[in-house]
Short mmCIF file of C-alpha atoms in Angstrom, two decimals:
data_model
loop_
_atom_site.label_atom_id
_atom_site.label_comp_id
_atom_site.label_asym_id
_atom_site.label_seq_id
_atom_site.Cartn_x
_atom_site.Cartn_y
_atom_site.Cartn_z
CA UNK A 1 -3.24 -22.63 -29.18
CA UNK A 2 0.23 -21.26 -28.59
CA UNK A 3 2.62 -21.66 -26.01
CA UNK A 4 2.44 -18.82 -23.13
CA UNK A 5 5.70 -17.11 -23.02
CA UNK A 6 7.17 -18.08 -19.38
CA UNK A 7 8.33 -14.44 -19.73
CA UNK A 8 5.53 -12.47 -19.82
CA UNK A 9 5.11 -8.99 -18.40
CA UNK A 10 2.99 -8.41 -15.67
CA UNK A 11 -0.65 -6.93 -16.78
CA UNK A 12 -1.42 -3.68 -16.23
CA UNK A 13 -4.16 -4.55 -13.34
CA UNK A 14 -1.54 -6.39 -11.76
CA UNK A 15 0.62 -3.62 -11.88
CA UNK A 16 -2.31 -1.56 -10.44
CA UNK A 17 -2.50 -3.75 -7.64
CA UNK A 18 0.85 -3.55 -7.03
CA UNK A 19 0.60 0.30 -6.73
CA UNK A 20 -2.43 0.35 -4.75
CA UNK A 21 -0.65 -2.27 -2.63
CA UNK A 22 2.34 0.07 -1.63
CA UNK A 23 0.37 2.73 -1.46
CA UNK A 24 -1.30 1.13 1.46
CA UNK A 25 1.48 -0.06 3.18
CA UNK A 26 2.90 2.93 3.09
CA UNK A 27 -0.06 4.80 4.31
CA UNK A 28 0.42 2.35 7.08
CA UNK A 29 3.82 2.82 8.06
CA UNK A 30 2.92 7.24 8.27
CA UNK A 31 0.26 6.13 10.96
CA UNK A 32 -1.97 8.70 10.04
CA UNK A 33 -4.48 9.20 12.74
CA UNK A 34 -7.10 11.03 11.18
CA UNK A 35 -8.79 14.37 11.21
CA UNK A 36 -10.71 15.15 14.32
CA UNK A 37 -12.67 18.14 14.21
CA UNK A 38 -11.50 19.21 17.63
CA UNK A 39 -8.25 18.80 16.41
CA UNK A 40 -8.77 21.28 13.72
CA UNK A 41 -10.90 23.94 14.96
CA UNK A 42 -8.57 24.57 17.38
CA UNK A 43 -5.28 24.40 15.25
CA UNK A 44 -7.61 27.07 13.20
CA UNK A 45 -8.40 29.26 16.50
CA UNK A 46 -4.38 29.05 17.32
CA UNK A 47 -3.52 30.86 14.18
CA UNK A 48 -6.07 33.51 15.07
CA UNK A 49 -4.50 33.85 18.65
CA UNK A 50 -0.83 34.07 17.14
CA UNK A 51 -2.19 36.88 15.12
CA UNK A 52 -3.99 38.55 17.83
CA UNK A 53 -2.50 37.94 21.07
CA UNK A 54 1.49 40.07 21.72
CA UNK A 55 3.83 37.34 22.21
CA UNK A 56 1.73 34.59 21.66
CA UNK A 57 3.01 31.56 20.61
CA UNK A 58 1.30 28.56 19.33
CA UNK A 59 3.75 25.94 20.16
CA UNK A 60 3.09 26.58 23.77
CA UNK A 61 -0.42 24.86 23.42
CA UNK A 62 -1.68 21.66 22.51
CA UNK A 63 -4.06 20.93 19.80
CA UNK A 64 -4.17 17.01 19.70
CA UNK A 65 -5.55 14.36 21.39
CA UNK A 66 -3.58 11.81 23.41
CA UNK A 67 -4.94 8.94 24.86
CA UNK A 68 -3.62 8.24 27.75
CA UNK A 69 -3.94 4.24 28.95
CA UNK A 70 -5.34 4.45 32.79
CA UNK A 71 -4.60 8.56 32.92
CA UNK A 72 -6.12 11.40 32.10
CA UNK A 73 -5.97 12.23 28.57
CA UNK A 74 -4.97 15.22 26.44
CA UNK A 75 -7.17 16.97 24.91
CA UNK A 76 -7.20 19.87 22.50
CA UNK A 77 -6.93 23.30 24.30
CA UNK A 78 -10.17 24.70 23.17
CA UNK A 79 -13.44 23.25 22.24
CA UNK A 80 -15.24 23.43 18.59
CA UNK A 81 -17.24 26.20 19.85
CA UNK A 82 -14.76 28.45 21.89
CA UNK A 83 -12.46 28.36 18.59
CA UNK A 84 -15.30 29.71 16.36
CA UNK A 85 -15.91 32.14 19.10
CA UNK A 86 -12.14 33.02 18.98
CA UNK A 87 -12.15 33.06 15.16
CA UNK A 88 -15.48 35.47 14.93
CA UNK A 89 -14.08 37.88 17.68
CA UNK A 90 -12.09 40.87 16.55
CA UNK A 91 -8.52 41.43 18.00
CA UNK A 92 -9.15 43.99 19.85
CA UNK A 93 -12.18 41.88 21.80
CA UNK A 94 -10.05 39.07 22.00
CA UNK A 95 -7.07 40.83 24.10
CA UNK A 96 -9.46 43.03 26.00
CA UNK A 97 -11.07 40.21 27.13
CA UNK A 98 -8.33 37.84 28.32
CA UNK A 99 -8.90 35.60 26.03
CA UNK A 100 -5.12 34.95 25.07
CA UNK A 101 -4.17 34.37 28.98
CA UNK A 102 -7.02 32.08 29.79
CA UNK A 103 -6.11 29.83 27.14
CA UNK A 104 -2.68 29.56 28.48
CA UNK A 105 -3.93 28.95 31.84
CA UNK A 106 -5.85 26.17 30.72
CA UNK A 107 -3.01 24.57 28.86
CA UNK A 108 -1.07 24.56 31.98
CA UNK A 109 -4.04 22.80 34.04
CA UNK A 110 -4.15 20.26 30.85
CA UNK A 111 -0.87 19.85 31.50
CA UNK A 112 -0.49 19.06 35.04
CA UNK A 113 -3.52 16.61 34.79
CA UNK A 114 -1.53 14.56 32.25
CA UNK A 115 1.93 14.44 34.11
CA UNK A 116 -0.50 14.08 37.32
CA UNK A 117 -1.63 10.46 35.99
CA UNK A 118 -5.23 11.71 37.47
CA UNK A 119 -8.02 9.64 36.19
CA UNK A 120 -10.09 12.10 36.15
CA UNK A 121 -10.94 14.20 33.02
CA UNK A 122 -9.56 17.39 33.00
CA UNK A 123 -12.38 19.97 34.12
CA UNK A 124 -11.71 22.90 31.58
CA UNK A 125 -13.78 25.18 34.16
CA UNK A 126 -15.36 28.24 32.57
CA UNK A 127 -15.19 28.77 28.23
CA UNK A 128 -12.18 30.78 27.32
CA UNK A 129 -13.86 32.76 24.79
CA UNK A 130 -16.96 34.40 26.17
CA UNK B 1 5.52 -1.12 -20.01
CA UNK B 2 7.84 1.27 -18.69
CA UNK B 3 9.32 1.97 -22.22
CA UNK B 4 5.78 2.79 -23.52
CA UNK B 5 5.06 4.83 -21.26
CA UNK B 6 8.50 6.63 -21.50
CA UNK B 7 8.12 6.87 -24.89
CA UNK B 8 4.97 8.60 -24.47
CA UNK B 9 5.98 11.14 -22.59
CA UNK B 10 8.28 11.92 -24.78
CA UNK B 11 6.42 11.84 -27.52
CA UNK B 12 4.07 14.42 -25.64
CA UNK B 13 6.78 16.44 -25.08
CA UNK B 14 7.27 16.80 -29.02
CA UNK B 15 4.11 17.14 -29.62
CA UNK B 16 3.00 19.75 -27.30
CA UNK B 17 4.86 22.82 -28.96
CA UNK B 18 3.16 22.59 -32.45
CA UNK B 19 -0.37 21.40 -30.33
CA UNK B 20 0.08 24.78 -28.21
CA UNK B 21 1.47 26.86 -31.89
CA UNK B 22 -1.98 25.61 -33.71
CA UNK B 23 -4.07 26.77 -30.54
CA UNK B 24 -2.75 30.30 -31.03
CA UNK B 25 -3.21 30.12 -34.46
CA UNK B 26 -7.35 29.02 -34.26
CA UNK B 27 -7.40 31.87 -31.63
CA UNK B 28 -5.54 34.36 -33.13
CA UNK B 29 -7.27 34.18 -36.83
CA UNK B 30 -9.24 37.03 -36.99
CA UNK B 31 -6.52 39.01 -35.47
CA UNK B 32 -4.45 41.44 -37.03
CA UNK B 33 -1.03 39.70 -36.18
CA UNK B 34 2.14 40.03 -37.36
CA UNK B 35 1.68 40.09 -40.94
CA UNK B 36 4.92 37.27 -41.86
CA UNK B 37 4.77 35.17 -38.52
CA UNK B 38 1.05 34.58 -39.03
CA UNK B 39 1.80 33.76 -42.80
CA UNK B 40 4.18 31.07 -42.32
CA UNK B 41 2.37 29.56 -39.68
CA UNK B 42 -0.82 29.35 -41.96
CA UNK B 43 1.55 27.63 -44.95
CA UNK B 44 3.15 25.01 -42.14
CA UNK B 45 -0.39 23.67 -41.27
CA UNK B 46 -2.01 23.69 -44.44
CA UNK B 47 1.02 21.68 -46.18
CA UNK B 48 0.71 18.99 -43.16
CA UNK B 49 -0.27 15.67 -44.88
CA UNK B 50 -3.84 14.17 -43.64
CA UNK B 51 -3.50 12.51 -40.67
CA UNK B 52 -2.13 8.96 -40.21
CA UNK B 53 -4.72 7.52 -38.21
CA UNK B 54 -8.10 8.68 -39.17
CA UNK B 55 -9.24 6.95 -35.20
CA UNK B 56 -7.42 9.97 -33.50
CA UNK B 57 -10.89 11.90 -33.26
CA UNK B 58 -13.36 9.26 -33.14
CA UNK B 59 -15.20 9.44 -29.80
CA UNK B 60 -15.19 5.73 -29.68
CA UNK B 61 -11.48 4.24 -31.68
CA UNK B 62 -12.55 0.60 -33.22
CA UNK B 63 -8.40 0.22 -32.34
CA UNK B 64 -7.45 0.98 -28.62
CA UNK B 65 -4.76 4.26 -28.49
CA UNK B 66 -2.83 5.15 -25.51
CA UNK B 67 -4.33 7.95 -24.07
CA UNK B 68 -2.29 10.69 -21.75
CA UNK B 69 -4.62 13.09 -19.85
CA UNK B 70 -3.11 16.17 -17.69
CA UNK B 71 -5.56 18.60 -15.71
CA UNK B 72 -4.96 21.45 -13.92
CA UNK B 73 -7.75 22.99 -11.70
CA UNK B 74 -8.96 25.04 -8.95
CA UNK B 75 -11.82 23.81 -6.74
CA UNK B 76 -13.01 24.19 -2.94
CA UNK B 77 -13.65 21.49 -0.02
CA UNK B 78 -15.51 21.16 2.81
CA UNK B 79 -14.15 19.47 5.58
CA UNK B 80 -16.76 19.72 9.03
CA UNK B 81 -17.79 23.42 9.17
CA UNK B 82 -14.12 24.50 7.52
CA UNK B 83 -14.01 25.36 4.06
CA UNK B 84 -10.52 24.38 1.77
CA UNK B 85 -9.46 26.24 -0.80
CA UNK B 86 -7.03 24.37 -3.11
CA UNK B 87 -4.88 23.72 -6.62
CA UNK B 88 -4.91 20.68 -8.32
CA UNK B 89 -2.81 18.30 -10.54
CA UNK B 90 -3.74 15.55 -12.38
CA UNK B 91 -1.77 13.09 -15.16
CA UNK B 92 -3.38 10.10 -16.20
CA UNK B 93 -1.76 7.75 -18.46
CA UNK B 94 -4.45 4.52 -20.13
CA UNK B 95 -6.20 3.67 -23.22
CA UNK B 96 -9.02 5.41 -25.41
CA UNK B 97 -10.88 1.87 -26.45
CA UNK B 98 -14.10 1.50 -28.05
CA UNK B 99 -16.01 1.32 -24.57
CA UNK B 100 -14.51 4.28 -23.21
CA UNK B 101 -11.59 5.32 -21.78
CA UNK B 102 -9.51 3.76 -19.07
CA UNK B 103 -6.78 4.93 -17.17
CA UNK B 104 -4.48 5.23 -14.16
CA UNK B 105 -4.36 8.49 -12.33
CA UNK B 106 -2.18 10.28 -10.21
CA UNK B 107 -3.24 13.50 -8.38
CA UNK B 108 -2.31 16.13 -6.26
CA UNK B 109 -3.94 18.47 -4.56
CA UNK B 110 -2.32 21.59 -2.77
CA UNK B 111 -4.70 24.51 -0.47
CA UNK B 112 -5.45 26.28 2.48
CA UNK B 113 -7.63 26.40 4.84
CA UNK B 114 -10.07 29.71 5.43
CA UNK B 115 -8.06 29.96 8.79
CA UNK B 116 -4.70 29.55 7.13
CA UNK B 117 -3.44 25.75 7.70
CA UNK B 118 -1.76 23.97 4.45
CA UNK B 119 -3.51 21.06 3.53
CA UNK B 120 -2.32 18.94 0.85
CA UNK B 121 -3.09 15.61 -0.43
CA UNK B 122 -1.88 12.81 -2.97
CA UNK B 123 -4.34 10.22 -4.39
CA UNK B 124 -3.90 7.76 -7.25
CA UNK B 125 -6.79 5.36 -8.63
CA UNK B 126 -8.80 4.52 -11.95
CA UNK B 127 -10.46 6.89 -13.87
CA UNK B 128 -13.04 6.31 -16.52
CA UNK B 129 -14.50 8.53 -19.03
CA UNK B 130 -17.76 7.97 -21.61
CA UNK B 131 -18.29 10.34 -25.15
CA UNK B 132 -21.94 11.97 -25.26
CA UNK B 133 -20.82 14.56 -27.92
CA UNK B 134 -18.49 16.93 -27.11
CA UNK B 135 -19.35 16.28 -22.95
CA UNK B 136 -17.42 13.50 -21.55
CA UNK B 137 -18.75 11.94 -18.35
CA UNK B 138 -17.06 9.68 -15.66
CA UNK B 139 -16.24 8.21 -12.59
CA UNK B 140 -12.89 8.03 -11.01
CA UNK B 141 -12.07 6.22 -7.57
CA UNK B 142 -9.05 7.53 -5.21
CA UNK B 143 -7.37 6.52 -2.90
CA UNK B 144 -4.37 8.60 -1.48
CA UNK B 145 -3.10 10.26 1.91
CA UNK B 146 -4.41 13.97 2.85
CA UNK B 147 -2.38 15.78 5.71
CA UNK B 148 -3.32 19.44 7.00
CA UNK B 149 -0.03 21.37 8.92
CA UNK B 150 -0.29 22.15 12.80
CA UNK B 151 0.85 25.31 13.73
CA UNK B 152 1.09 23.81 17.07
CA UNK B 153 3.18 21.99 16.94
CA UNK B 154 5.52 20.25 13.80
CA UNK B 155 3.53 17.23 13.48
CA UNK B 156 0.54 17.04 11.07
CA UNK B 157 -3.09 15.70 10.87
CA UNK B 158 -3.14 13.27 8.58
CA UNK B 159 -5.94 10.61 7.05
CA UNK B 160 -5.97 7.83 4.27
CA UNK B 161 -8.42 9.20 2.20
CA UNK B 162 -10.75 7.00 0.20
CA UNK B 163 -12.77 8.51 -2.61
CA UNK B 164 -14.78 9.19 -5.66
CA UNK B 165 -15.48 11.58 -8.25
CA UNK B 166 -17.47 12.65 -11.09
CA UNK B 167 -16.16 14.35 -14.10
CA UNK B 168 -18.10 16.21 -16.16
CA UNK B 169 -15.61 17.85 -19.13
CA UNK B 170 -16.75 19.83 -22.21
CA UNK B 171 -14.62 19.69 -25.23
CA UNK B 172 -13.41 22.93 -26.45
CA UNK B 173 -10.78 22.00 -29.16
CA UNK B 174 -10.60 19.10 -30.77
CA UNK B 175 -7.74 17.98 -33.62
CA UNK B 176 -5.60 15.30 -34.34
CA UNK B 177 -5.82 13.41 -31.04
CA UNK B 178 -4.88 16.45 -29.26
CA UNK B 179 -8.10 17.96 -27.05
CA UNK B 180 -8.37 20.46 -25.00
CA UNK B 181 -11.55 20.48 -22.89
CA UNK B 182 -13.31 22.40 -20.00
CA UNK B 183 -13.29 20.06 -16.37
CA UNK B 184 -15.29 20.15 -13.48
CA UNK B 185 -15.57 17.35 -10.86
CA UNK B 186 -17.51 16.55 -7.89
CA UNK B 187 -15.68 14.94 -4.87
CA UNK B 188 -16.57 13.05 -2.25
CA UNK B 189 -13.40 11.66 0.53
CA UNK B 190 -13.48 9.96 3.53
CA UNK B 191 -10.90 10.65 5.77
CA UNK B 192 -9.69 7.54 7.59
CA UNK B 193 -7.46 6.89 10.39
CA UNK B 194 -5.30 4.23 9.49
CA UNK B 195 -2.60 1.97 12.06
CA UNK B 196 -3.25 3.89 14.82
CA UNK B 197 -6.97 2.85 15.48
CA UNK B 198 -6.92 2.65 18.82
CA UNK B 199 -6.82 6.71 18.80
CA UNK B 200 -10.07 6.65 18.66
CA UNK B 201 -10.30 9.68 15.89
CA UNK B 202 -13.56 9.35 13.88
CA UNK B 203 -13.79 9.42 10.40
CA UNK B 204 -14.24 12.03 8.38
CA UNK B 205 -16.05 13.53 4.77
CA UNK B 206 -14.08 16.01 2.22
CA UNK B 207 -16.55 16.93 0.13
CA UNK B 208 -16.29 19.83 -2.86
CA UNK B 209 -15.95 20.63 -6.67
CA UNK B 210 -13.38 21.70 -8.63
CA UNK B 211 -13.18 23.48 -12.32
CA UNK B 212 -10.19 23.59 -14.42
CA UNK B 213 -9.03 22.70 -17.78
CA UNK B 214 -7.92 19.47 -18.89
CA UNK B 215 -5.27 18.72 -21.75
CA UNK B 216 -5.88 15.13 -23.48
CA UNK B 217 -3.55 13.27 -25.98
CA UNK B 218 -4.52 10.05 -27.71
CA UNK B 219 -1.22 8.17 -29.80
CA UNK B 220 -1.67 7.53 -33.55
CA UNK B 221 -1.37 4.28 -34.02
CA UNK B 222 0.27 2.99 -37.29
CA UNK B 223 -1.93 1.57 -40.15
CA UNK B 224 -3.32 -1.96 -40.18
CA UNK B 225 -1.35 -2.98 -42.95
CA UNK B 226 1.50 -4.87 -41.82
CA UNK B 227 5.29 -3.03 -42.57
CA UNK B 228 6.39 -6.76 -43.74
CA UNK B 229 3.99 -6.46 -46.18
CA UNK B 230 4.15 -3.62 -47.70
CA UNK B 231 8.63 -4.57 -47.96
#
């Protein structure tokens, strides 16, 4: 039996931990939020409509969600299914058909629902991508 | 700790260049190369004494060696109905022992989405690997942070992702505790919100394979007999 050094390195596991440990409170302090689906379709169809549409630009619409406590909430712009419609239509379909402008429109009724406190869910009224 | 593994990557550094020159050499043998150059190259490795540690190529080393392990790869994930197409990195820095092979690894992982959005991701986590010939299977666990850019907007999406893998590499050179070997690797993620819980986002799976070669160095280690006894 010998003595244990009182100086002894830390084991590698321990050092492990240690990693594994920061690692996770730094995940923590970044807040990620997760991937939502939404979320990501429509950041997808919003590269498509800055490629397609003249002038368009993607900062002027809103692809996350934002729970709002007692309000209504934001939502992403465009549904799962209206941005694989907007990524399967050609350019030329997507400006003939408006597609560009009624997105924009929507924004603004997303928009005015959130700074409107309404309760209600926002209504997005008729697809944008046909 | 920190020394060792200093001094290993040092020592990787030196041994690299003649690991890369002897490569060229097994490829290059039955070509008609420059007469001299190929000559001398020849005479270097056949006057190299035998090698200290006769472990280095053992599958299974009775001794453990530290073991350094760098990857580079190409692969494709699937996250929902969008498909990722990315680069990877890996280093791994642990032991070959004689019940495998056990190591820290870091990892990162750089792509693009089939609509266009960078996604990148860093993990770190265990890795294991198991000798059947010249295949070497294994599992490695993750955990790391994933984030995909927004174009609208600065801000990203971002997950802790939690994962696992299986490795499934074929040797292709083998010599003197240097190996090179063919990789390929199933993943599985989940994406996780993390803090911000209250959001509400569901989880989600990255799932995908990725093929690349892997480059793997195990350290000689010094004979059994004792230098104070041999003074």
């Amino acid at each position: 039996m010998s003595p244990r050094s009182s100086s002894a390195r830390p084991r590698p596991p321990a050092l492990a931990a240690l990693a594994v440990t920061a690692l996770f409170v730094s995940i923590m302090l970044m807040g990620a939020r997760g991937v939502g689906e939404r979320e990501l379709d429509c950041e997808q169809a919003a590269l498509r409509l800055e490629e397609c549409c003249p002038d368009f630009d993607p900062t002027m619409i809103g692809c996350s969600y934002e729970w709002s406590c007692g309000g209504s909430d934001r939502v992403p712009v465009v549904t799962s299914s209206e941005s694989d419609c907007i990524r399967e239509s050609s350019c030329e379909d997507l400006v003939e058909a408006g597609v560009c402008e009624r997105v924009l429109e929507r924004q603004a009724a997303i928009d005015d629902a959130y700074a409107e406190w309404e309760t209600e869910t926002v209504d997005l009224g008729e697809a944008v991508c046909p | 700790m920190t020394s060792r593994t200093f001094a290993a990557a040092v020592a990787l550094a030196g041994v690299m260049a003649p690991t890369l020159a002897l490569a060229d050499e097994v490829v290059a043998a039955d070509a008609d190369a420059d007469a001299d150059d190929g000559a001398a190259d020849a005479q270097i490795w056949e006057d190299e004494p035998a090698p200290l540690d006769p472990e280095l190529d053992e599958a299974y080393p009775q001794r453990s060696h530290f073991a350094f392990r760098a990857q580079a790869s190409g692969g494709v994930r699937a996250l929902y109905d969008t498909v990722v197409g990315a680069a990877e990195l890996e280093a791994s820095f642990g032991a070959d022992t004689k019940r495998g092979s056990f190591s820290g690894a870091l990892r990162f992982l750089a792509g693009r989405t089939d609509g266009g959005l960078g996604v990148q991701q860093f993990t770190v986590g265990p890795s294991f690997a198991w000798n059947v010939g010249p295949v070497t299977i294994g599992p490695k666990v993750r955990i790391g942070y994933l984030w995909i850019d927004r174009v609208t907007s600065d801000d990203v999406m971002d997950a802790m992702s939690l994962g696992v893998a299986a490795a499934f590499d074929l040797e292709l050179y083998k010599n003197e505790g240097v190996t090179v070997a063919l990789t390929s690797e199933l993943v599985a993620d989940a994406l996780l919100p993390f803090f911000e819980v209250f959001d509400e986002q569901p989880a989600a799976g990255l799932y995908g394979a990725s093929l690349g070669l892997q480059f793997r160095l195990r350290a000689p280690k010094a004979p059994r007999a004792s230098h104070a006894a041999s003074r």
